[in-house]
XYZ file of C-alpha atoms in Angstrom:
557
model
C 198.575 42.400 -69.897
C 195.585 40.148 -70.351
C 195.747 36.611 -69.011
C 194.783 33.744 -71.263
C 191.709 32.152 -69.737
C 191.888 29.015 -71.818
C 193.673 26.465 -69.677
C 196.284 24.474 -71.615
C 196.770 20.879 -70.567
C 199.065 18.507 -72.439
C 200.016 14.993 -71.514
C 202.692 12.670 -72.706
C 201.204 11.026 -75.804
C 201.884 8.071 -78.091
C 202.170 5.263 -75.541
C 199.695 3.193 -77.512
C 201.659 3.929 -80.654
C 204.904 2.745 -79.064
C 203.474 -0.537 -77.856
C 201.920 -1.125 -81.254
C 205.298 -0.585 -82.903
C 207.012 -3.233 -80.828
C 204.239 -5.817 -81.242
C 205.249 -6.416 -84.886
C 208.676 -7.781 -83.940
C 209.788 -11.383 -83.518
C 211.858 -12.423 -80.501
C 215.195 -11.867 -82.245
C 214.164 -8.398 -83.358
C 212.922 -7.551 -79.865
C 216.360 -8.474 -78.541
C 217.999 -6.006 -80.942
C 215.557 -3.286 -79.889
C 216.229 -3.997 -76.207
C 219.937 -3.754 -76.961
C 219.439 -0.415 -78.762
C 217.570 1.007 -75.770
C 220.280 -0.220 -73.418
C 222.931 1.482 -75.539
C 220.832 4.643 -75.483
C 220.808 4.541 -71.689
C 224.558 3.822 -71.617
C 225.363 6.867 -73.798
C 222.501 9.041 -72.446
C 221.699 9.946 -76.052
C 217.934 10.287 -75.625
C 216.766 8.461 -78.738
C 213.631 7.181 -76.958
C 212.248 10.309 -75.302
C 209.430 10.388 -77.876
C 209.474 14.190 -78.019
C 206.571 16.142 -79.454
C 208.363 18.667 -81.667
C 207.565 21.022 -84.486
C 209.253 20.045 -87.752
C 212.636 21.601 -88.542
C 213.184 20.927 -92.231
C 216.347 21.042 -94.264
C 217.202 20.712 -97.944
C 216.735 17.167 -99.289
C 219.708 15.107 -100.375
C 220.538 15.374 -104.070
C 221.617 12.135 -105.730
C 222.948 12.543 -109.262
C 223.171 8.882 -110.220
C 220.317 8.928 -112.741
C 221.973 11.725 -114.724
C 225.599 10.631 -114.290
C 227.412 9.799 -117.524
C 231.071 8.851 -117.288
C 231.921 10.109 -120.789
C 230.392 13.515 -120.104
C 232.092 13.614 -116.700
C 235.500 12.906 -118.281
C 235.042 15.646 -120.869
C 233.932 18.183 -118.269
C 236.734 17.254 -115.885
C 239.427 17.622 -118.540
C 238.348 21.243 -118.979
C 237.850 22.255 -115.336
C 240.223 20.178 -113.143
C 243.123 21.867 -111.411
C 245.463 21.446 -108.457
C 245.431 24.106 -105.760
C 248.288 24.795 -103.354
C 246.942 25.685 -99.924
C 249.979 26.240 -97.721
C 252.000 23.034 -98.004
C 248.990 20.946 -98.975
C 247.910 20.097 -102.486
C 244.160 20.049 -102.975
C 242.052 19.011 -105.936
C 239.458 21.227 -107.570
C 236.930 19.512 -109.838
C 235.608 22.839 -111.076
C 232.115 22.408 -112.498
C 232.269 18.605 -112.310
C 230.693 16.753 -109.389
C 231.499 13.283 -108.084
C 229.552 11.257 -105.493
C 231.397 7.946 -105.951
C 234.568 6.460 -104.388
C 237.635 7.722 -106.215
C 241.392 7.848 -105.921
C 244.124 10.141 -107.167
C 247.720 9.173 -107.861
C 250.116 12.126 -107.942
C 253.489 11.704 -109.686
C 255.902 14.675 -109.413
C 257.679 15.647 -112.658
C 261.087 17.219 -113.172
C 259.610 20.472 -114.463
C 257.699 21.051 -111.195
C 254.383 19.832 -112.502
C 252.488 16.846 -111.112
C 251.023 14.096 -113.228
C 247.491 13.262 -112.025
C 245.689 9.978 -112.580
C 242.112 9.624 -111.316
C 240.347 6.293 -110.825
C 236.589 6.355 -110.239
C 234.350 3.489 -109.128
C 231.024 3.673 -110.965
C 228.265 1.544 -109.344
C 226.139 -0.625 -111.638
C 222.852 0.631 -110.188
C 221.141 2.206 -107.198
C 218.017 1.665 -105.090
C 215.777 4.358 -103.655
C 213.076 3.375 -101.152
C 211.344 4.407 -97.923
C 209.963 2.724 -94.796
C 207.266 3.910 -92.392
C 205.641 2.624 -89.191
C 203.601 0.095 -91.201
C 206.874 -1.642 -92.141
C 208.034 -2.330 -88.575
C 209.424 -5.865 -88.341
C 209.684 -6.389 -92.115
C 213.135 -7.266 -93.455
C 213.930 -5.504 -96.748
C 216.817 -7.082 -98.711
C 218.426 -5.060 -101.490
C 221.865 -5.673 -102.978
C 223.138 -7.656 -99.944
C 221.900 -5.058 -97.422
C 219.059 -6.338 -95.227
C 217.274 -3.508 -93.464
C 214.655 -3.891 -90.719
C 212.745 -1.069 -89.083
C 212.592 -1.995 -85.389
C 210.925 1.054 -83.884
C 209.548 4.485 -84.736
C 208.585 7.089 -82.133
C 207.562 10.709 -82.629
C 211.136 11.865 -83.229
C 213.194 8.656 -83.314
C 213.901 5.595 -85.431
C 215.687 2.307 -84.691
C 217.024 0.180 -87.554
C 218.794 -3.145 -87.839
C 221.042 -3.381 -90.893
C 222.748 -6.674 -91.693
C 225.488 -6.485 -94.304
C 225.236 -9.792 -96.149
C 227.799 -8.650 -98.675
C 230.797 -9.212 -96.407
C 232.024 -11.329 -93.555
C 234.328 -10.092 -90.844
C 235.929 -11.878 -87.957
C 234.310 -11.745 -84.518
C 236.569 -14.488 -83.242
C 238.000 -12.087 -80.634
C 234.589 -11.930 -78.937
C 234.855 -15.616 -77.965
C 236.724 -17.106 -75.041
C 240.304 -18.045 -75.881
C 239.605 -21.779 -75.954
C 236.761 -21.241 -78.476
C 238.721 -19.108 -80.916
C 239.224 -20.556 -84.372
C 240.369 -17.769 -86.683
C 244.044 -16.824 -86.684
C 244.142 -15.331 -90.177
C 243.601 -11.789 -88.869
C 247.096 -11.841 -87.360
C 248.549 -12.366 -90.832
C 246.555 -9.628 -92.499
C 248.648 -7.432 -94.804
C 247.523 -4.051 -96.083
C 246.943 -4.346 -99.812
C 246.861 -1.775 -102.565
C 243.319 -1.702 -103.914
C 241.191 -0.034 -106.534
C 238.525 2.431 -105.375
C 235.154 0.946 -104.462
C 232.895 0.145 -101.535
C 234.670 -3.115 -100.673
C 231.276 -4.386 -99.431
C 231.118 -1.743 -96.682
C 227.835 0.082 -96.083
C 229.109 2.896 -93.814
C 232.303 4.909 -93.389
C 231.920 5.808 -89.699
C 229.889 5.149 -86.552
C 227.751 8.220 -87.216
C 224.841 8.528 -89.593
C 226.500 10.969 -91.947
C 224.827 13.535 -94.163
C 224.043 11.787 -97.490
C 226.955 11.726 -99.945
C 229.498 12.453 -97.192
C 233.045 11.268 -97.807
C 236.251 10.577 -95.915
C 239.618 11.544 -97.369
C 242.814 9.593 -96.753
C 246.211 10.839 -97.962
C 249.263 8.593 -97.957
C 252.413 9.436 -99.899
C 251.333 10.030 -103.510
C 247.857 8.553 -102.994
C 244.657 10.415 -102.107
C 241.507 8.340 -101.570
C 237.949 9.547 -101.048
C 235.636 6.907 -99.578
C 231.839 7.030 -99.565
C 229.314 4.845 -97.778
C 226.963 2.742 -99.906
C 223.890 3.339 -97.755
C 222.564 6.884 -97.281
C 219.763 7.497 -94.772
C 217.625 10.523 -93.970
C 214.418 11.129 -92.032
C 211.349 12.853 -93.445
C 208.267 14.355 -91.844
C 204.691 13.273 -92.525
C 204.622 15.435 -95.672
C 207.778 13.797 -97.053
C 210.021 16.814 -96.370
C 213.528 16.113 -95.055
C 214.059 16.724 -91.330
C 217.193 17.864 -89.541
C 218.508 14.635 -88.005
C 221.527 12.718 -86.790
C 222.289 9.253 -85.480
C 224.654 6.531 -84.304
C 225.751 3.258 -85.911
C 226.551 0.408 -83.546
C 228.270 -2.889 -84.399
C 226.053 -5.213 -82.359
C 228.393 -8.175 -81.797
C 231.401 -5.990 -81.031
C 229.738 -3.707 -78.482
C 227.743 -6.467 -76.810
C 231.077 -8.181 -76.166
C 232.797 -4.915 -75.189
C 230.119 -3.852 -72.681
C 230.364 -7.233 -70.974
C 234.121 -6.797 -70.578
C 234.345 -3.101 -69.707
C 231.323 -1.705 -67.872
C 231.766 1.439 -65.726
C 228.102 1.429 -64.605
C 227.615 -1.461 -62.223
C 223.811 -1.251 -62.299
C 223.859 -1.925 -66.065
C 226.224 -4.907 -66.013
C 223.485 -7.490 -65.411
C 221.368 -6.050 -68.244
C 224.159 -6.497 -70.764
C 224.917 -9.952 -69.433
C 221.245 -10.917 -69.815
C 221.352 -9.791 -73.453
C 224.513 -11.810 -74.025
C 222.797 -14.923 -72.676
C 219.628 -14.277 -74.695
C 221.469 -13.861 -78.008
C 221.883 -17.078 -79.978
C 224.168 -16.900 -82.989
C 222.356 -18.096 -86.106
C 225.404 -17.950 -88.347
C 227.371 -21.187 -88.111
C 230.619 -20.078 -89.732
C 233.350 -22.254 -88.250
C 235.868 -19.380 -88.058
C 233.391 -16.969 -86.475
C 233.334 -14.752 -89.558
C 229.840 -13.319 -89.669
C 227.787 -10.812 -91.615
C 228.025 -7.577 -89.571
C 224.834 -6.544 -87.799
C 224.529 -2.799 -87.278
C 222.004 -1.232 -84.920
C 221.178 2.329 -85.946
C 219.513 4.993 -83.813
C 218.364 8.205 -85.467
C 216.570 11.213 -84.031
C 215.028 14.194 -85.762
C 213.929 17.718 -85.014
C 210.291 17.027 -85.750
C 207.753 14.241 -86.182
C 209.095 11.382 -88.288
C 206.804 10.123 -91.032
C 209.221 7.918 -92.963
C 212.837 6.831 -93.342
C 214.379 7.467 -96.769
C 217.166 5.253 -98.120
C 219.495 5.538 -101.091
C 221.647 2.447 -101.648
C 224.340 2.208 -104.307
C 225.345 -1.159 -105.699
C 228.515 -2.814 -104.459
C 229.106 -4.048 -107.998
C 230.447 -1.712 -110.629
C 233.512 -0.906 -112.659
C 236.533 1.380 -112.360
C 237.228 4.112 -114.891
C 240.722 5.607 -115.015
C 241.146 9.160 -116.267
C 244.543 10.588 -117.228
C 244.391 14.258 -116.300
C 247.926 14.947 -117.519
C 250.538 17.166 -115.910
C 249.226 19.959 -113.715
C 251.106 22.818 -112.089
C 249.639 23.547 -108.642
C 248.130 27.030 -108.473
C 248.122 29.227 -105.418
C 244.728 29.369 -103.775
C 242.910 32.556 -104.732
C 241.043 34.299 -101.965
C 237.381 34.077 -102.930
C 234.978 36.913 -102.320
C 232.950 35.615 -99.406
C 229.290 34.997 -100.070
C 226.749 35.526 -97.290
C 223.771 33.172 -97.446
C 220.352 34.306 -96.250
C 217.488 32.169 -95.005
C 213.929 33.309 -95.630
C 212.138 31.992 -92.568
C 208.337 32.107 -92.549
C 206.449 34.405 -90.218
C 204.648 32.679 -87.364
C 202.861 35.524 -85.617
C 201.421 34.603 -82.226
C 198.305 36.293 -80.967
C 195.849 35.942 -78.114
C 193.547 34.043 -80.466
C 196.055 31.400 -81.652
C 198.519 30.996 -78.770
C 196.586 28.082 -77.246
C 196.806 26.255 -80.576
C 200.442 27.047 -81.403
C 202.132 26.672 -78.006
C 203.067 23.087 -77.159
C 203.837 22.204 -73.532
C 205.177 18.739 -72.674
C 206.800 16.727 -69.924
C 209.173 13.731 -69.970
C 211.052 11.858 -67.269
C 214.817 11.562 -67.665
C 216.313 8.306 -66.370
C 219.672 8.290 -64.585
C 222.272 5.536 -64.428
C 222.926 5.583 -60.714
C 220.397 5.105 -57.915
C 219.346 8.740 -57.860
C 216.039 10.524 -58.183
C 214.757 10.725 -61.730
C 214.688 14.124 -63.406
C 211.629 15.761 -64.901
C 212.079 17.777 -68.081
C 209.551 20.369 -69.208
C 209.729 21.681 -72.766
C 207.567 24.120 -74.645
C 207.721 25.177 -78.287
C 206.070 27.135 -81.080
C 206.412 26.545 -84.859
C 209.738 27.349 -86.487
C 209.845 30.805 -87.975
C 211.485 34.212 -88.058
C 209.704 35.207 -84.848
C 211.814 32.727 -82.855
C 214.805 35.070 -82.997
C 213.408 37.500 -80.410
C 211.234 35.230 -78.325
C 211.250 34.187 -74.685
C 209.504 31.151 -73.213
C 210.046 31.146 -69.452
C 208.813 28.586 -66.923
C 207.652 29.922 -63.567
C 205.925 28.831 -60.338
C 206.652 25.128 -60.941
C 205.228 22.661 -58.426
C 205.119 18.876 -58.124
C 201.724 17.463 -57.185
C 201.642 14.225 -55.191
C 199.068 11.435 -55.314
C 197.410 13.014 -52.265
C 197.253 16.450 -53.907
C 200.156 17.668 -51.788
C 202.506 20.083 -53.551
C 206.233 20.782 -53.483
C 207.713 24.001 -54.885
C 210.563 23.620 -57.369
C 212.936 26.434 -56.531
C 215.905 25.442 -58.679
C 215.781 24.432 -62.341
C 218.489 23.779 -64.930
C 218.463 24.724 -68.588
C 217.856 21.673 -70.813
C 217.879 23.116 -74.338
C 220.999 21.115 -75.180
C 218.803 18.007 -75.203
C 217.267 19.322 -78.425
C 220.435 19.906 -80.439
C 220.269 17.623 -83.469
C 222.822 17.313 -86.244
C 225.184 20.098 -87.206
C 222.280 22.546 -87.346
C 221.116 23.965 -84.035
C 217.452 24.631 -84.836
C 216.011 24.807 -81.325
C 215.401 28.564 -81.103
C 211.673 27.853 -81.185
C 211.625 26.216 -77.753
C 212.770 26.288 -74.189
C 213.368 23.376 -71.828
C 214.193 23.004 -68.152
C 214.862 20.042 -65.892
C 214.810 19.389 -62.162
C 215.008 16.361 -59.831
C 211.814 14.727 -58.619
C 211.880 15.637 -54.952
C 208.694 13.651 -54.481
C 208.967 10.257 -56.174
C 205.225 9.725 -55.780
C 204.397 12.922 -57.677
C 201.944 12.358 -60.508
C 201.607 15.859 -61.953
C 203.566 19.047 -62.466
C 201.892 22.461 -62.577
C 203.106 25.981 -63.273
C 202.892 28.742 -65.826
C 204.709 29.923 -68.910
C 205.515 33.543 -69.641
C 205.667 33.990 -73.409
C 206.910 37.120 -75.148
C 207.424 37.434 -78.892
C 207.645 40.071 -81.611
C 205.278 39.931 -84.578
C 206.069 41.075 -88.135
C 204.634 41.583 -91.619
C 206.103 41.506 -95.157
C 205.786 43.791 -98.180
C 206.925 42.775 -101.665
C 208.229 45.181 -104.321
C 209.233 44.758 -107.949
C 212.858 45.724 -108.477
C 211.729 48.503 -110.839
C 209.199 49.885 -108.363
C 211.141 50.146 -105.110
C 209.782 52.333 -102.301
C 211.386 55.609 -101.335
C 214.672 54.981 -99.563
C 215.675 51.955 -101.680
C 217.613 52.299 -104.935
C 219.309 49.828 -107.254
C 222.627 50.797 -108.834
C 223.214 50.683 -112.583
C 224.952 47.294 -112.270
C 221.615 45.728 -111.284
C 223.090 43.923 -108.249
C 223.992 46.648 -105.736
C 221.132 47.809 -103.514
C 221.330 50.944 -101.355
C 219.009 51.440 -98.401
C 218.926 54.998 -97.078
C 218.983 55.437 -93.325
C 216.279 57.408 -91.565
C 213.696 57.111 -94.337
C 210.236 57.299 -92.666
C 208.737 54.726 -95.061
C 211.306 52.208 -93.878
C 210.663 52.737 -90.191
C 210.372 49.432 -88.304
C 212.204 47.584 -91.117
C 214.095 44.596 -89.694
C 215.122 42.547 -92.774
C 215.134 42.714 -96.539
C 215.462 39.859 -99.013
C 216.047 39.811 -102.771
C 214.806 37.044 -105.060
C 215.244 35.900 -108.628
C 212.159 35.713 -110.790
C 209.944 32.763 -109.912
C 211.800 31.884 -106.702
C 210.317 33.029 -103.403
C 211.863 30.306 -101.244
C 215.606 30.955 -101.440
C 216.796 34.582 -101.259
C 219.863 35.607 -103.210
C 223.206 35.495 -101.435
C 225.210 38.709 -101.052
C 228.916 39.390 -101.340
C 230.577 40.578 -98.165
C 231.711 44.173 -98.695
C 234.925 44.454 -96.676
C 235.403 48.202 -97.135
C 231.846 49.071 -96.128
C 231.549 51.341 -93.096
C 228.452 51.369 -90.851
C 228.823 55.138 -90.688
C 227.883 55.464 -94.369
C 224.560 57.071 -95.172
C 223.018 53.841 -96.409
C 223.169 50.093 -96.122
C 224.824 48.444 -99.114
C 223.961 44.954 -100.323
C 225.677 43.460 -103.378
C 223.904 40.358 -104.691
C 225.440 37.438 -106.565
C 222.778 37.765 -109.292
C 220.337 40.413 -110.468
C 217.197 40.306 -108.299
C 213.667 40.608 -109.701
C 211.802 41.316 -106.457
C 212.516 42.495 -102.937
C 210.616 41.526 -99.788
C 210.943 43.885 -96.819
C 210.092 42.608 -93.351
C 208.680 45.096 -90.806
C 207.967 44.869 -87.091
C 204.307 45.352 -86.254
C 203.417 48.639 -84.576
C 201.588 46.892 -81.738
C 204.902 45.968 -80.161
C 205.726 42.762 -78.332
C 203.057 40.158 -77.620
C 203.113 38.961 -73.992
C 201.040 36.212 -72.441
C 200.948 34.144 -69.263
C 199.779 30.551 -69.780
C 199.088 28.099 -66.921
C 199.726 24.382 -67.428
C 199.085 21.059 -65.716
C 200.889 17.943 -66.988
C 200.956 14.287 -66.039
C 204.429 12.993 -65.179
C 205.110 9.817 -67.198
C 206.886 6.976 -65.455
C 210.097 5.650 -66.933
C 208.505 2.318 -67.770
C 205.722 4.112 -69.679
C 208.250 5.824 -71.956
C 209.921 2.632 -73.134
């Protein structure tokens, strides 16, 4: 095995960028950012690690507002709607219709066993689609009673302040008893209401996938609520990134942390924020516009934040769907989705360019030694599935060039799990305590091993020997032991003109691995097939030394 002679050195970047981001904020906005960072430390969520990651993209959100027509929706729904009985639960099936707005069903049982269904739909008057980037830090954007301010943007993280000026809610409970003014909350009675946003922007304390809903069932009523404000992160090319985030009610949690704080070393920080915050709203009953602090992180480098805001104003349409007899749920033939990941072959010539090696310092809540985390990654691709990135011979280097061996490390890949999609197969990460608090550098080496591949494309009418398409045009047979298919690892089928999304296959339950061939039954007739082969050269192996500066905690803020 040859040793890479090019020495890879990577430091912790973007400190100048971070300080520049914060300089555009006024004092009030700086307070909210300080609060967001304190909450990040409290939850150990890692929104401010400023990680240098390769982009992990996902499908963009699809908003159908511009094409939505209530008359067409009613006509389509009348033809396709049905009730489905799943065990003891009744579920709705819109069929070919699609609905992204708040709606509510009323079910009325009939004597003949059918159920009368009435559907009420809230249709917003309009919508707003816009984006913010690092040049917009500190600017307040007001649209339809939602005021949005970008407070911070790091490599992989975003902090937002969102003030909902469309509603007021009581924060009287956050005041001392002798200062409380509002007693109306004690007399609040749950009221029957029409579907709508009711001036709410969000439906939970998580940044949900766009167009997510929450379902509530009570007696004969089923309600589906949607948030007005949808948020996603995009990379520098405008492609949607895998991301997730938290939504924090500022006034509530600032009060709560000052009354229930398990970490004694953080108590004074929260108290300082409480003393710094001056309420600008002078409502006599302490009913204020909610201020939400949002933290989002992405798998990749954030270029912009994309927003889709639906109007709080609109009208309700009621649709009489008539009497429906619940149908037993029919077991659907299971479809298997396939992802066509790009090839990212790593060679001796490009490994220095493709392999990222980075270091961050992990703060702890108690008075313990800080942890150092090392992480290394390559671009996302099919090759990640059989790849190893191992750290070895790690040493801390002190300010006097003295060294300390690190003999025990912990896996830290969980720090890179984002959203519901675990897309961190392209990296490895380890952490260990700083035995020498004066250490300024960390050195070691990485052992990288990865398989490389190549693709061949075939027209469906000109398949190579060993592949045959059945007369139905959707069932493909791959013969075992065919020499031309030696080293084959994957095969994908595509419709004409689409080389990005391979066709799904039906799961064949009665298929036996002992059969002569591999059977694949596609949901549609394919036009082309791409076969992926392992390269004959075998596995690529390389040893790469590294030397990294260890950033101080204060430098990462």
